[in-house]
Coordinates of C-alpha atoms in Angstrom, one line a residue:
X1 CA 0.0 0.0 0.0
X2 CA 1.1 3.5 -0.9
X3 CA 2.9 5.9 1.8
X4 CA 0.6 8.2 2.8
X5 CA -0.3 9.0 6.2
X6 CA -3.5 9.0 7.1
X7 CA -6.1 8.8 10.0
X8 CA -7.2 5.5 11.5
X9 CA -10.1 4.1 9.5
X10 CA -13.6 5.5 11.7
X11 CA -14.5 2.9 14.2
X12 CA -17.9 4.4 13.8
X13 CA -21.1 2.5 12.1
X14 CA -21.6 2.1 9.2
X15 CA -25.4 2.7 8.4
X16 CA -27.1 2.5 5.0
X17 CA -30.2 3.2 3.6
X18 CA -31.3 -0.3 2.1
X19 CA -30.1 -1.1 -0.8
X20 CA -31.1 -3.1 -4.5
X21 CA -29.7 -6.5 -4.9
X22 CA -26.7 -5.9 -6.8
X23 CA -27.5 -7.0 -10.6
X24 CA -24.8 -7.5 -13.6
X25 CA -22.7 -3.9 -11.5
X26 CA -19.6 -5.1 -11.6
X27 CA -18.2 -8.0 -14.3
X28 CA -14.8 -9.8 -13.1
X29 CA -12.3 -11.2 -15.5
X30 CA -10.3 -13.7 -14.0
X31 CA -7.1 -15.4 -14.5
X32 CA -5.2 -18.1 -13.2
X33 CA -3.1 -22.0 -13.1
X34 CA -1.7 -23.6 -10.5
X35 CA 1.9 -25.0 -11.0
X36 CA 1.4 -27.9 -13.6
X37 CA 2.6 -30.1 -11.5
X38 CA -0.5 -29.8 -8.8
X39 CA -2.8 -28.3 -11.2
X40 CA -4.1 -29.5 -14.5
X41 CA -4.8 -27.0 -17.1
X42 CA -9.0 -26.6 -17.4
X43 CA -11.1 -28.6 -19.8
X44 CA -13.3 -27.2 -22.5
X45 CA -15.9 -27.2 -19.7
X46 CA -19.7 -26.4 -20.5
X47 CA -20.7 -23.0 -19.0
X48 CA -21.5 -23.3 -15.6
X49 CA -25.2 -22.4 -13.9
X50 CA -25.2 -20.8 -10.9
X51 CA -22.2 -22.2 -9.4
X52 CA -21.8 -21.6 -5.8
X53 CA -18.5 -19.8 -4.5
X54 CA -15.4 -22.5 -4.0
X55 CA -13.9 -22.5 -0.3
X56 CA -10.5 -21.1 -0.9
X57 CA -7.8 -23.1 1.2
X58 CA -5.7 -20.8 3.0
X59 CA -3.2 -23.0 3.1
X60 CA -2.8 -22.4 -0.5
X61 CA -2.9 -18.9 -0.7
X62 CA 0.1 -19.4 2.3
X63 CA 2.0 -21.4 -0.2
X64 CA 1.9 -18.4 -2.7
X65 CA 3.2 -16.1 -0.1
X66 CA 6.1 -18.5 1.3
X67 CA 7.2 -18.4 -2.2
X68 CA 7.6 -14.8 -2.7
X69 CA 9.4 -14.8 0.9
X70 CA 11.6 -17.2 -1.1
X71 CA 11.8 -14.9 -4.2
X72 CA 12.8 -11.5 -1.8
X73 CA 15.5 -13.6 0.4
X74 CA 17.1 -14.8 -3.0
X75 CA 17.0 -11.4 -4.4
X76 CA 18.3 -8.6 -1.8
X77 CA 15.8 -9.2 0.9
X78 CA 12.7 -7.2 -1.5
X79 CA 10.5 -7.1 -4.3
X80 CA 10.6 -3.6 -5.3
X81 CA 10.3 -1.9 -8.7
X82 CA 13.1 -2.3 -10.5
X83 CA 14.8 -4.9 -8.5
X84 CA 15.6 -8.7 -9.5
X85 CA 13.0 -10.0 -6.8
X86 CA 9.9 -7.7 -8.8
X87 CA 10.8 -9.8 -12.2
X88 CA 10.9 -13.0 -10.6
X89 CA 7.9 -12.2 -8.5
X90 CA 5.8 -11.4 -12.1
X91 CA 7.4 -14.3 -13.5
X92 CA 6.2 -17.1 -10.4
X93 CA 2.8 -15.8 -11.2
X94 CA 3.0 -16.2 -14.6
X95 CA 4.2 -19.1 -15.1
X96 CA 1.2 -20.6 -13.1
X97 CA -1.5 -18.5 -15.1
X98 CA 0.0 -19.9 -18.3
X99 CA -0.2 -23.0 -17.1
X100 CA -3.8 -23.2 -16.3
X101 CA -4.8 -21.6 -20.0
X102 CA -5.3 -17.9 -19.5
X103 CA -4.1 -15.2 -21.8
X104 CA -1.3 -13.1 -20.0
X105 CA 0.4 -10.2 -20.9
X106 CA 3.3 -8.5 -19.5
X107 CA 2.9 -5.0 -20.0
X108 CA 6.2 -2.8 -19.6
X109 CA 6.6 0.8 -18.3
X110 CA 9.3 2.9 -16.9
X111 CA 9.7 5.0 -13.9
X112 CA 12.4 6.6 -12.1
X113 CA 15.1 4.9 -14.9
X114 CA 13.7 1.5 -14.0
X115 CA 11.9 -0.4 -16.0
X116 CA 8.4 -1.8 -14.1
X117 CA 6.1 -4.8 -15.1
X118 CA 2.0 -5.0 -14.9
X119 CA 0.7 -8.8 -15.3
X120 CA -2.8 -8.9 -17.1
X121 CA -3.9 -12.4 -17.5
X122 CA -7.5 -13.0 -19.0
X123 CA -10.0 -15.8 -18.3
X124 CA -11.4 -17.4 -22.4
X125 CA -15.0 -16.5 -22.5
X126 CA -17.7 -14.1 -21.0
X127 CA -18.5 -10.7 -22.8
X128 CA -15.7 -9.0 -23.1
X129 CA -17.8 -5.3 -23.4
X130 CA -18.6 -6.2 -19.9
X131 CA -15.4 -7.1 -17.9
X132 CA -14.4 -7.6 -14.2
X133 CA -11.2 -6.7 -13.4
X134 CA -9.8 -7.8 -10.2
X135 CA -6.3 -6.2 -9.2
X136 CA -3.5 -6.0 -6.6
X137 CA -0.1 -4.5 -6.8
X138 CA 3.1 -7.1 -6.5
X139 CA 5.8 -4.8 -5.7
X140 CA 7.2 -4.2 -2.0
X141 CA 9.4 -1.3 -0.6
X142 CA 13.1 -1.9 -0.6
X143 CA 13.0 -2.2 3.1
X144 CA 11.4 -5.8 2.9
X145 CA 10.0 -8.8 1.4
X146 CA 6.2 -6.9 1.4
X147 CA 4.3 -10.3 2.3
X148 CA 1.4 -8.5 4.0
X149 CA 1.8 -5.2 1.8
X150 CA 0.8 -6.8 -0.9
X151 CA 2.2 -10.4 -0.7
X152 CA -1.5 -10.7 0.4
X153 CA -3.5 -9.5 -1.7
X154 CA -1.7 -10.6 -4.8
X155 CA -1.6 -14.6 -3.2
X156 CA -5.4 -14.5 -2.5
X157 CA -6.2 -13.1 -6.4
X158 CA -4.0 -15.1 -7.6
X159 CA -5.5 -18.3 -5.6
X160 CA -8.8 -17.2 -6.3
X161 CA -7.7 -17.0 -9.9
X162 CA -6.5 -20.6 -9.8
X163 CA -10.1 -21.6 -8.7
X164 CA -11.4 -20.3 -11.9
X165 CA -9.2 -22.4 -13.6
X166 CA -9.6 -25.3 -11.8
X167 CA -13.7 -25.5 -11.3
X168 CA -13.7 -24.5 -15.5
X169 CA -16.3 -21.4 -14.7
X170 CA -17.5 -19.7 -17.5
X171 CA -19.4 -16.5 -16.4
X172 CA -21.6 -14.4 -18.3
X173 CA -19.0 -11.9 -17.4
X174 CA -15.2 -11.6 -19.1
X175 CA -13.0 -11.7 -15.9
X176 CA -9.6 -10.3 -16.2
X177 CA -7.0 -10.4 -13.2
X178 CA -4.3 -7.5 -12.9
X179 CA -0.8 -7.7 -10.7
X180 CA 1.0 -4.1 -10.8
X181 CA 4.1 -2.6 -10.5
X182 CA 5.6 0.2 -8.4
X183 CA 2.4 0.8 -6.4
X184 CA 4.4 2.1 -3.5
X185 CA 6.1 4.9 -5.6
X186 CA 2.8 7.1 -6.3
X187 CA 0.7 4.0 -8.1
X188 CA 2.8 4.0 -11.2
X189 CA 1.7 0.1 -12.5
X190 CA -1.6 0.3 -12.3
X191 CA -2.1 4.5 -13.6
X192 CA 0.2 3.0 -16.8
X193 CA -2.3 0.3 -17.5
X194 CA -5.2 2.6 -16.8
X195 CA -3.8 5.1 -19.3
X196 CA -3.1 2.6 -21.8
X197 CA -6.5 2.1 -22.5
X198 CA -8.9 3.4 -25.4
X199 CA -12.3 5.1 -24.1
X200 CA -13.7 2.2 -25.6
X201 CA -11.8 -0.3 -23.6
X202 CA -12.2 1.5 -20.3
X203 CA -15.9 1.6 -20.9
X204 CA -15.8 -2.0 -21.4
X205 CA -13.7 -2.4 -17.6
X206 CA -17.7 -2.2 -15.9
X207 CA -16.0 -3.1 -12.3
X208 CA -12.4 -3.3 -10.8
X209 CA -12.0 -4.9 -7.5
X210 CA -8.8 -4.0 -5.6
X211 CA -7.2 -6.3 -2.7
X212 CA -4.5 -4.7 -0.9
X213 CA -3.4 -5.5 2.7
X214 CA -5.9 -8.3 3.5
X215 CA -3.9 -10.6 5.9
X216 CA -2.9 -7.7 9.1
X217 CA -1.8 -9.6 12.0
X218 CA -4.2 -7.0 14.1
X219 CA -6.9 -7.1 11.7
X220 CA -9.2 -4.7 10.9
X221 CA -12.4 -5.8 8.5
X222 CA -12.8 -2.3 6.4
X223 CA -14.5 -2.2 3.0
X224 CA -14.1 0.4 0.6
X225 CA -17.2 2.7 1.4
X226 CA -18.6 3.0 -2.7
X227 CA -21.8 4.9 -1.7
X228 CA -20.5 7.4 0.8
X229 CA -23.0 6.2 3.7
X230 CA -19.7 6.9 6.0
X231 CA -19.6 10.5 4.9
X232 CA -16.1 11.5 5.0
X233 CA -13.5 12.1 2.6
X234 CA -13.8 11.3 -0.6
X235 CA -17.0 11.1 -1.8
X236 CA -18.6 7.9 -3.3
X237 CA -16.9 5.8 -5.9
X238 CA -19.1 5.6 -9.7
X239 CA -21.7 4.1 -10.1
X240 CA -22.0 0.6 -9.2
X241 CA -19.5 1.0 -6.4
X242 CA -22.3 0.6 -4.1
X243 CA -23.5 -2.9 -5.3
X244 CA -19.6 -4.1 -5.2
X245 CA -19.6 -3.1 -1.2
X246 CA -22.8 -4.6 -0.9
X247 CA -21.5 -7.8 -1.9
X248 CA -18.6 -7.9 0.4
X249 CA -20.9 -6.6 3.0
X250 CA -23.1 -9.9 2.6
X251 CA -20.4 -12.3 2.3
X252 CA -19.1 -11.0 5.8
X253 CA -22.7 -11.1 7.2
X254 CA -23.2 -14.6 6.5
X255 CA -19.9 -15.5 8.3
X256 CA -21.2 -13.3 11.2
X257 CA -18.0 -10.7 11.4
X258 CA -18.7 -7.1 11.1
X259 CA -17.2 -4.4 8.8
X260 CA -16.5 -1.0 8.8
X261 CA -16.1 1.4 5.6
X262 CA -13.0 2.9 4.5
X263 CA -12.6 6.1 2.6
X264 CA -11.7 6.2 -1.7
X265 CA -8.8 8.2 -0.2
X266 CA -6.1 7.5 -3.2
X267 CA -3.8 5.4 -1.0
X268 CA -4.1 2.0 -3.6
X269 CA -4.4 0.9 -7.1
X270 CA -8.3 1.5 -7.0
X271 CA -7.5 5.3 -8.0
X272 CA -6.8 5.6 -11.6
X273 CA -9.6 3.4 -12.2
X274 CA -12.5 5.6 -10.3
X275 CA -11.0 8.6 -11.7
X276 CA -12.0 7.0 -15.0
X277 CA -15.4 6.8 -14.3
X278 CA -14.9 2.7 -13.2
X279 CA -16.7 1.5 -10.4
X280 CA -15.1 -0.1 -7.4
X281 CA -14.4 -2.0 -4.4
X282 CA -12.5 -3.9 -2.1
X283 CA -10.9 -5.1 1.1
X284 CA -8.3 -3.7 3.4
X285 CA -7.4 -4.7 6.8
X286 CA -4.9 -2.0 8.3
X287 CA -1.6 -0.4 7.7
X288 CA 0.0 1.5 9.8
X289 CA -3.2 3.1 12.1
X290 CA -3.8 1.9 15.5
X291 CA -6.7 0.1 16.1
X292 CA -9.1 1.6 19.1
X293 CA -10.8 -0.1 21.7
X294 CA -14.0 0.2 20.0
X295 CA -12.6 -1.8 17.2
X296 CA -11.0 -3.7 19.5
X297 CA -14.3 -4.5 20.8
X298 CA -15.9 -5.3 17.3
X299 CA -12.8 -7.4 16.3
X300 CA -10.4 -8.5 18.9
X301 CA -6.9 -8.0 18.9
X302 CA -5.1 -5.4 20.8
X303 CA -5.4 -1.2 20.6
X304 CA -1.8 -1.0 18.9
X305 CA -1.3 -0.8 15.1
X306 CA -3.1 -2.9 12.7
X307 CA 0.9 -4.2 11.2
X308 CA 3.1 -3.5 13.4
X309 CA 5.4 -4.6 10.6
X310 CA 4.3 -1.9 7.5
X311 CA 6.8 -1.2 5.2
X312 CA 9.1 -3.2 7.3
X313 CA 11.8 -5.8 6.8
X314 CA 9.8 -7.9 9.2
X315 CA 6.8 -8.0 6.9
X316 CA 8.1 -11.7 6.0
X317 CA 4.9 -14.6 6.2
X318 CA 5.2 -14.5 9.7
X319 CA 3.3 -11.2 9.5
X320 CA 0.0 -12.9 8.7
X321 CA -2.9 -13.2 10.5
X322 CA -4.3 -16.7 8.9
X323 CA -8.0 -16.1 9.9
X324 CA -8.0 -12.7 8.2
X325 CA -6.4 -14.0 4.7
X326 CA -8.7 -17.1 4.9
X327 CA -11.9 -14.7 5.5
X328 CA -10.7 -12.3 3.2
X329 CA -9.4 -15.0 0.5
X330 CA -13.2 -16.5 0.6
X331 CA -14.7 -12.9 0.5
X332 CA -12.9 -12.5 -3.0
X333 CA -13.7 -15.9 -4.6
X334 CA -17.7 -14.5 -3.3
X335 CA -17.4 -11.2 -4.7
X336 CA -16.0 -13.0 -8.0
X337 CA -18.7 -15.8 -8.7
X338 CA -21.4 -13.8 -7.4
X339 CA -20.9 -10.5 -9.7
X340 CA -19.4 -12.3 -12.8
X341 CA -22.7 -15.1 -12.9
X342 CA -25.2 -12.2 -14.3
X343 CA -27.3 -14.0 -12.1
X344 CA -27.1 -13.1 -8.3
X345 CA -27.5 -16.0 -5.9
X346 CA -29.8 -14.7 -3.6
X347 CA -28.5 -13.1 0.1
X348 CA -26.5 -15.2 2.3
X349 CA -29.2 -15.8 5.2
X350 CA -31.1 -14.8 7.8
X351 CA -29.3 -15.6 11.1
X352 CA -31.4 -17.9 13.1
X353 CA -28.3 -18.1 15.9
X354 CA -25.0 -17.3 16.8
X355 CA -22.6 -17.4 19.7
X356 CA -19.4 -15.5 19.4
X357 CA -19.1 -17.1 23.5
X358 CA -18.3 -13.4 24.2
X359 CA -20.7 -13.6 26.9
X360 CA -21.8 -17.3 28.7
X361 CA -24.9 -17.8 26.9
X362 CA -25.9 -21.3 28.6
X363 CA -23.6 -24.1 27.3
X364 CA -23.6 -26.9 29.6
X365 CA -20.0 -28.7 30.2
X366 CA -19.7 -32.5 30.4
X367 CA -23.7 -33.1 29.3
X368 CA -22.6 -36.6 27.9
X369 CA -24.0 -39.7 28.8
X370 CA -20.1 -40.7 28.1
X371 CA -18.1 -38.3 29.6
X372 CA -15.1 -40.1 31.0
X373 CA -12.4 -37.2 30.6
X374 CA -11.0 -36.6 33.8
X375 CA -8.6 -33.6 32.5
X376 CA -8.8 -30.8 29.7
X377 CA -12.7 -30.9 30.2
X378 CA -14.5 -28.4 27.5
X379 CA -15.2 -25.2 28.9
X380 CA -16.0 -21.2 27.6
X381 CA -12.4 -20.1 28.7
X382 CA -9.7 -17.2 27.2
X383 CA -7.0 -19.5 26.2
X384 CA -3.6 -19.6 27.0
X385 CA -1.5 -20.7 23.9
X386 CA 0.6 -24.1 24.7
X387 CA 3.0 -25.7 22.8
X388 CA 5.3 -29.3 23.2
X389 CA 7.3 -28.3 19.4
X390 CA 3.8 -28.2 17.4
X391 CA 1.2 -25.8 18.7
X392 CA -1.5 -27.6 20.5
X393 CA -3.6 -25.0 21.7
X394 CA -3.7 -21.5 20.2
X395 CA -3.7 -18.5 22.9
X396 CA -5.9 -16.8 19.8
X397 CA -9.2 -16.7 19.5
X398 CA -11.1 -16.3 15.6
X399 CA -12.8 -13.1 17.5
X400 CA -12.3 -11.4 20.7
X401 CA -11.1 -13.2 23.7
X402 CA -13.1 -16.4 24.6
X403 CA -13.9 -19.4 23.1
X404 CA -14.7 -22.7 24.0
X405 CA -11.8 -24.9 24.8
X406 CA -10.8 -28.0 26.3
X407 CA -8.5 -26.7 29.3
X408 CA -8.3 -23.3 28.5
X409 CA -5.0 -22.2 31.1
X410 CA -1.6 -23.4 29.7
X411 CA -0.6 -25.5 32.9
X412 CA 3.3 -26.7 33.9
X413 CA 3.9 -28.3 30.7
X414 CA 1.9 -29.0 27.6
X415 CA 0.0 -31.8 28.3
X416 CA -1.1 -29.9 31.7
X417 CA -4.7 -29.5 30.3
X418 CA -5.3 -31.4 27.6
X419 CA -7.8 -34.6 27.1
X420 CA -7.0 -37.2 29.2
X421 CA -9.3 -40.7 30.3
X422 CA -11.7 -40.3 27.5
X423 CA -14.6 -37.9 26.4
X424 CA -15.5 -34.7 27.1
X425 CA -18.3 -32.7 25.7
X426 CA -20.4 -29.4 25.8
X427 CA -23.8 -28.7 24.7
X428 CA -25.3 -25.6 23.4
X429 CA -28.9 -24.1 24.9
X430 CA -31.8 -25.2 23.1
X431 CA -32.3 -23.6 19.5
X432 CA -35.5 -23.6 17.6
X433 CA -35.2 -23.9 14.1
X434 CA -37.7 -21.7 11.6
X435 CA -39.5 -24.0 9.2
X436 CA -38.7 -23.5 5.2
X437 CA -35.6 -25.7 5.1
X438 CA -32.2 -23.6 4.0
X439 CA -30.7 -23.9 7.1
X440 CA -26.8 -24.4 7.4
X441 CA -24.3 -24.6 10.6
X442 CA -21.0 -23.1 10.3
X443 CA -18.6 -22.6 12.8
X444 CA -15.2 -22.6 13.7
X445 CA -12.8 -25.4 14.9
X446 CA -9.2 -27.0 15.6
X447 CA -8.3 -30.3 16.5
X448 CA -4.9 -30.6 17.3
X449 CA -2.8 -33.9 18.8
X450 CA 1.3 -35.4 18.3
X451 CA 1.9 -38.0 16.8
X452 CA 0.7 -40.5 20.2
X453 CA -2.9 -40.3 18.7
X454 CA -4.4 -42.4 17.0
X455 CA -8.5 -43.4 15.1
X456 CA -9.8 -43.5 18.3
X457 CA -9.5 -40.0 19.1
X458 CA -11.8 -37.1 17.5
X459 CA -13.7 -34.1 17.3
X460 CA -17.0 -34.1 16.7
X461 CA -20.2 -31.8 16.1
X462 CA -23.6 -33.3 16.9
X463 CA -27.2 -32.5 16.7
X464 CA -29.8 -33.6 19.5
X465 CA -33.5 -33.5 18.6
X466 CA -35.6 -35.4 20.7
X467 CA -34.0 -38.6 21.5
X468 CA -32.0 -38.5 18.6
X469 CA -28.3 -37.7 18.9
X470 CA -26.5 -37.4 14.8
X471 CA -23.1 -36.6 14.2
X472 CA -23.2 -33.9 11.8
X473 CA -19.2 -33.3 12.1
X474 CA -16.5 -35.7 12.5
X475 CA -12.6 -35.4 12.3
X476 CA -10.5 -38.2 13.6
X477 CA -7.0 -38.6 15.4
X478 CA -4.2 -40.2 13.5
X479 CA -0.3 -40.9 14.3
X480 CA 0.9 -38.0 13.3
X481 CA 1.8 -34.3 14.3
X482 CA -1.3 -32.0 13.6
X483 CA -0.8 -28.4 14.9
X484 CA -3.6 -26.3 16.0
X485 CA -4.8 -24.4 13.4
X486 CA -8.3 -22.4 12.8
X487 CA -10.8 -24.0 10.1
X488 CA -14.0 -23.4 9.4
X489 CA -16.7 -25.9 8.4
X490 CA -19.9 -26.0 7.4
X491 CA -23.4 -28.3 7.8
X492 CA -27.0 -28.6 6.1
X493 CA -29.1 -28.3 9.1
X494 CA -32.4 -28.3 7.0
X495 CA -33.2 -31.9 7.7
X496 CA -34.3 -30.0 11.4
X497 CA -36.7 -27.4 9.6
X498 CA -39.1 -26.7 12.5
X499 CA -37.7 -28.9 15.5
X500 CA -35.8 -27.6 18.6
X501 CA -32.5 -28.7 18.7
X502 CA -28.9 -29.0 21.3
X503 CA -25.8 -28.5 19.2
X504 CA -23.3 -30.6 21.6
X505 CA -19.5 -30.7 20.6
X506 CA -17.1 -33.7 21.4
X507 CA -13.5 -34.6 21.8
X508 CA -12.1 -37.8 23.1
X509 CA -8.6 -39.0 24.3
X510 CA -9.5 -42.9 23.5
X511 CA -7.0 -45.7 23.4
X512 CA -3.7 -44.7 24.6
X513 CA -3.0 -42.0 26.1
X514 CA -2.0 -39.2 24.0
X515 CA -1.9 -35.1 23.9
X516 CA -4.9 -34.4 22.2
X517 CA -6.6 -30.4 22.3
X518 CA -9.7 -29.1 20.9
X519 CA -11.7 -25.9 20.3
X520 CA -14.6 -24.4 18.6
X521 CA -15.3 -20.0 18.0
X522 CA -18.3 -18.5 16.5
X523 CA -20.9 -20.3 16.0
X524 CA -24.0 -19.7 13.1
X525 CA -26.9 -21.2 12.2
X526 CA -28.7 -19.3 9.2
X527 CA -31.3 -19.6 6.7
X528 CA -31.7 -18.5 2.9

């Protein structure tokens, strides 16, 4: 993200008058390949129908970003314009658009005596007079390897852009995918690319999303505010700028984590393409502002800066926060099938329940006809984070301070508090269910253990109605190392349309003994 101080994104609401279901406002154009090794290049696939938004693994959008670590420590410790570790950046991510059949160009421009690289890679197919663009700038500062500023961004497009690929869509809309140069020297890729184009072929660019900054390790959730309802700075963004925030907006409501606007204020590569008249959009989770205790409150985290680490040689991949790239990374793939379909799926859901465990809200500890675990017993607890090597229990919640944990204080040694003698499980409150069907769980959830474990140890999820108890969610032990590590999942719950139900969760230490930890944040049952 560009140098330029400014103040600390509002911590205010964000109200809005209600707004249209966004229809055909902003057209993507997408490309993307994985390596050929792991990825196969796509099929002449039949157009899809209302294909629903993949899940994008965070683990691969990680990989992306451990290789461009790789690239800056080869290459001087940076991937800035006109440096050795730029090329080779534009070249990794090249290389595994070409692979997966998209059309790329490398578009050259020079600045400051050195020359600088823009990536365009088009998706085959989709009207080309009515393109989505989705963009991020590649480059870093000299001082460092830039993995959050804009290592981020440019791993989640490009993983997002892979997905295309992979799944064969073919939207009504062309979908076109951007990577630019010397953004932190005054925008220079992107304004070069923008300025390249006819009147004709901007009015064919009808949307240009922009992802820069979306992996903070004190996050922030802010979305570019398109229709002004924030009222400060800039002004609104073109038409159509609304509908792309609205999109966002509802992908983040259906996971149940608020957002915040942010101002048009010039500071990334969405500029030159509003000041041509091209509507936009986006997600940004901090720089260099300090988050306040209100956000604080809305979030988590601490009231210090949002990266610690901007424009910093210790922006390396340990400057991520995982649950903010994995949100984020999903948000995109959303934002992408959703506005490039031409035909809106409808909103993500009414919210029928949800439990942040904030506040203790009535779960009941050990409610198990099997309970047998006589330590690391599931409780609502702020965790302390424990560790024998491989992280067992994470002292890091998905949102403010508590969630529910199986022995939530870090004890003497690591296997102070974990599961020991058997089960241990905790059950939810009763929930009534709204008739209509629709209905779908999703929450979050680790299972962690060393490689002592075995089959016989799990995690589970299961629904109680009446005297029937199903397990909706299962994920078993094995004899191996698995390090905690946030996931989310989610269940079709409409098979309870109209009943009252428990949700109760399990995790056993069965067999020998071995370490074994669990937990579960934010929980959501919605419909629609």
């Amino acid at each position: 993200m560009l140098g330029v101080a400014v103040a600390t994104p509002s911590a205010t609401a964000h109200p809005r008058a209600p707004r249209r279901t966004p229809v055909r406002a902003v057209p993507f154009i997408g490309a993307t390949a994985l390596v050929a090794a792991l990825f196969a290049a796509p099929a002449q696939a039949a157009p899809a129908v209302a294909l629903a938004a993949p899940d994008i693994p965070v683990a691969s959008v990680k990989a992306h970003l451990t290789q461009l670590q790789s690239i800056a420590t080869a290459n001087g410790g940076n991937r800035a314009h006109g440096r050795p570790g730029y090329l080779a950046s534009v070249t990794y991510v090249k290389n595994l658009l070409d692979s997966a059949g998209f059309t790329t160009q490398q578009q050259s421009f020079t600045y400051n005596g050195a020359t600088g690289y823009n990536l365009i890679a088009d998706w085959p197919g989709g009207d080309t007079s009515d393109t989505l663009m989705i963009g991020a700038h590649l480059d870093s500062v000299t001082a460092g390897p830039g993995i959050n500023d804009n290592g981020s961004g440019s791993a989640a497009n490009l993983e997002v852009a892979l997905q295309v690929a992979r799944s064969g869509f073919q939207p009504d809309r062309h979908l076109r995918f951007g990577w630019w140069g010397a953004e932190e020297l005054g925008l220079r890729g992107s304004t070069a690319y923008v300025n390249s184009l006819s009147s004709a072929q901007k009015a064919a660019i009808t949307g240009y999303l922009n992802f820069d900054m979306v992996g903070s390790p004190n996050p922030g959730y802010f979305l570019y505010d398109g229709d002004n309802s924030d009222g400060t700075g800039s002004g609104p963004g073109p038409t159509g700028s609304a509908e792309i925030e609205d999109t966002l907006e509802a992908y983040f409501t259906s996971i149940g984590v608020p957002t915040r606007g942010t101002d048009f204020d010039g500071r990334s590569d969405y500029g030159p393409f509003i000041a041509a008249g091209i509507p936009a959009g986006g997600i940004f989770t901090g720089a260099e502002g300090r988050k306040t205790a209100a956000q604080v409150t809305l979030w988590g985290g601490t009231a210090t800066t949002f990266d610690p680490c901007y424009h910093a040689s210790c922006d390396t991949t340990s400057n991520i926060n995982d649950t903010a790239l994995d949100r984020n990374s999903d948000a995109i793939a959303y934002a992408v099938w959703t506005l490039a379909e031409g035909t809106t799926e409808p909103p993500p859901g009414t919210t029928v329940y949800s439990d942040t465990f904030e506040t203790a809200t009535g779960w009941t500890v050990n409610a198990g006809a099997t309970d047998t675990a006589t330590a690391g017993l599931f409780e609502r607890g702020d965790p302390a984070a424990t560790s024998s090597g491989v992280a067992t229990q994470l002292g890091t919640t998905v949102s403010g301070t508590f969630d529910l944990v199986t022995g939530a204080t870090a004890g003497a040694s690591a296997g102070a508090n974990d599961v020991d003698g058997g089960a241990t499980t905790i059950r939810s409150p009763a929930i009534t269910l709204p008739s209509g069907g629709g209905l779908s769980l999703k929450f979050s959830w680790y299972l962690s253990h060393l490689n002592n474990s075995s089959s016989g140890d799990y995690f589970r999820v299961r629904v109680i109605s009446g005297t029937t108890t199903t397990t909706v969610f299962n994920q078993a032990g094995a004899a191996t190392n698995r390090a905690a590590a946030w996931q989310s999942a989610t269940v079709d719950l409409s098979a309870y349309s109209g009943q009252s139900i428990r949700l109760q969760v399990e995790t056993a230490d069965t067999g020998t003994a071995s370490l074994v930890e669990a937990a579960v944040d934010n929980v959501l049952i919605t419909q629609g």
